[in-house]
XYZ file of C-alpha atoms in Angstrom:
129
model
C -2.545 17.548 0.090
C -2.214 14.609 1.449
C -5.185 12.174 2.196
C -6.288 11.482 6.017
C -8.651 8.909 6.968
C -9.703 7.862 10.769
C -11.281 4.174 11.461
C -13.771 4.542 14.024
C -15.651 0.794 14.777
C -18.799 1.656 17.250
C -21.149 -0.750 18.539
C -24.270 -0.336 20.862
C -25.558 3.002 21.035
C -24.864 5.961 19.721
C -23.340 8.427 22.673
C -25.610 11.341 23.763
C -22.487 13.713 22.139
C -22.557 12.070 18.715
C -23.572 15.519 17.336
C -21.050 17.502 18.549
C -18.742 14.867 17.838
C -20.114 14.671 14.168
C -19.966 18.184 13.559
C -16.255 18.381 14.578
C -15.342 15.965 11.940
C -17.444 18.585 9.653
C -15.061 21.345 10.547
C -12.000 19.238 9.376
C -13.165 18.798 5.768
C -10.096 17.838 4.266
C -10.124 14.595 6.471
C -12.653 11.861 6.623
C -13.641 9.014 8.837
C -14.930 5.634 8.271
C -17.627 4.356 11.177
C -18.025 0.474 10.863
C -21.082 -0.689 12.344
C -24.353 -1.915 12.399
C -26.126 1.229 13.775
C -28.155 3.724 12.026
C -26.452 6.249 11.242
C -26.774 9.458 12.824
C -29.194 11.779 10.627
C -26.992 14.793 10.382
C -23.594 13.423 9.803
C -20.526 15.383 7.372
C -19.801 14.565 4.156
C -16.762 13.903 4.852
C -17.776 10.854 7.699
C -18.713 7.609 5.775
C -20.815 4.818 7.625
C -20.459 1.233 6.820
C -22.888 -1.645 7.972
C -21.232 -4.320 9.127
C -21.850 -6.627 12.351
C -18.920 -7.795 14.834
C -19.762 -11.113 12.867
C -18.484 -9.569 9.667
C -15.375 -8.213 11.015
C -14.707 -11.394 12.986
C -14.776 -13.003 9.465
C -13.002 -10.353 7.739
C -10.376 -10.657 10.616
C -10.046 -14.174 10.122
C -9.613 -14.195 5.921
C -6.836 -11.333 6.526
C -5.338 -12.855 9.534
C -5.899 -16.967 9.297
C -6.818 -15.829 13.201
C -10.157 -16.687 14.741
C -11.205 -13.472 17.044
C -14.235 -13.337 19.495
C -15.849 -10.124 19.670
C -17.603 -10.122 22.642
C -17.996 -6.717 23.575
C -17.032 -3.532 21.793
C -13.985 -2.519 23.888
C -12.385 -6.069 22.374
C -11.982 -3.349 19.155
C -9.149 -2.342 21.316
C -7.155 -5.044 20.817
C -7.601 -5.412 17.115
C -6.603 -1.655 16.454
C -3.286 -2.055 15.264
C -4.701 -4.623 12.765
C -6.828 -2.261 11.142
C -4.260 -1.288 8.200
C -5.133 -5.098 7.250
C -8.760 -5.788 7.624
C -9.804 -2.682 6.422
C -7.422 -2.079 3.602
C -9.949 -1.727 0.925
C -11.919 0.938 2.662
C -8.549 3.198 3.020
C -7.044 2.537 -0.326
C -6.813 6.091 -1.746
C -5.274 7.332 1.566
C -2.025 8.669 2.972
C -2.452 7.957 6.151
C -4.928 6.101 8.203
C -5.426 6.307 11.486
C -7.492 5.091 14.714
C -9.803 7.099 17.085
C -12.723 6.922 19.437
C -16.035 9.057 19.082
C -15.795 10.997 22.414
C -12.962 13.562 20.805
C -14.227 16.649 20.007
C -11.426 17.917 17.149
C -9.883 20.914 16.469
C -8.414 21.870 12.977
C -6.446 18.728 12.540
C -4.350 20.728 9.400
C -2.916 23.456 11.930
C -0.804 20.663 13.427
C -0.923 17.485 10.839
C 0.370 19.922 7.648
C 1.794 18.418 3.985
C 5.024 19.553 5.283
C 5.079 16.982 8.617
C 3.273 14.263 6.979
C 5.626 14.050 4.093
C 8.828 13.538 6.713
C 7.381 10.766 8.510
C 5.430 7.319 7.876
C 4.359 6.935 11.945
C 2.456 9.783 13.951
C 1.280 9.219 17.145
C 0.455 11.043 20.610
């Protein structure tokens, strides 16, 4: 089967529907997401949803020792314009995987194998809505 991750940066404060949102990810446990950020993380998250501690600082420097490109992170919705970069800066955390992709935490999935099967991943190298 092939191997599905989603990067999901969040900064400031956990949304009320974090829950739901974290057990939707449960349902889907052949996929797993990656949270970068400097909350706590929520106390019932998956298995299958990793949380890693870093500050905008860090990824400013990250982005800057992949990229030789100084960024400003002033406010979270400046993750928007990095997303495309995230193949780069966050390479070692999605080694492993398939495919990586990007999302927001205000999704609530469905079965993300009905539709993303071995058999439609293996025909193409770009996905997208």
């Amino acid at each position: 089967m092939k191997k599905i991750v989603f990067i999901v940066p969040y900064y400031g404060k956990w949304p009320v529907w974090i829950d739901p949102y974290l057990f939707s990810c449960g349902t889907n446990t052949t996929v797993n997401w990656i949270f970068f950020s400097d909350l706590t993380p929520p106390a019932h998250a998956p298995g299958n949803v990793q949380f890693v501690n870093l500050s905008k600082k860090d990824i400013e420097d990250i982005f800057f020792s992949k990229t030789g490109e100084k960024v400003t992170i002033e406010h979270p919705v400046k993750f928007c314009d990095l997303k495309i970069t995230y193949g780069l800066i966050f390479q070692e955390y999605i080694a492993g995987y398939d495919f990586w992709g990007i999302c927001d935490a205000d999704i609530i999935w469905g079965d993300i194998r009905k539709f993303m099967t071995d058999e439609i991943l293996s025909a193409h190298d770009i996905i997208s809505s």
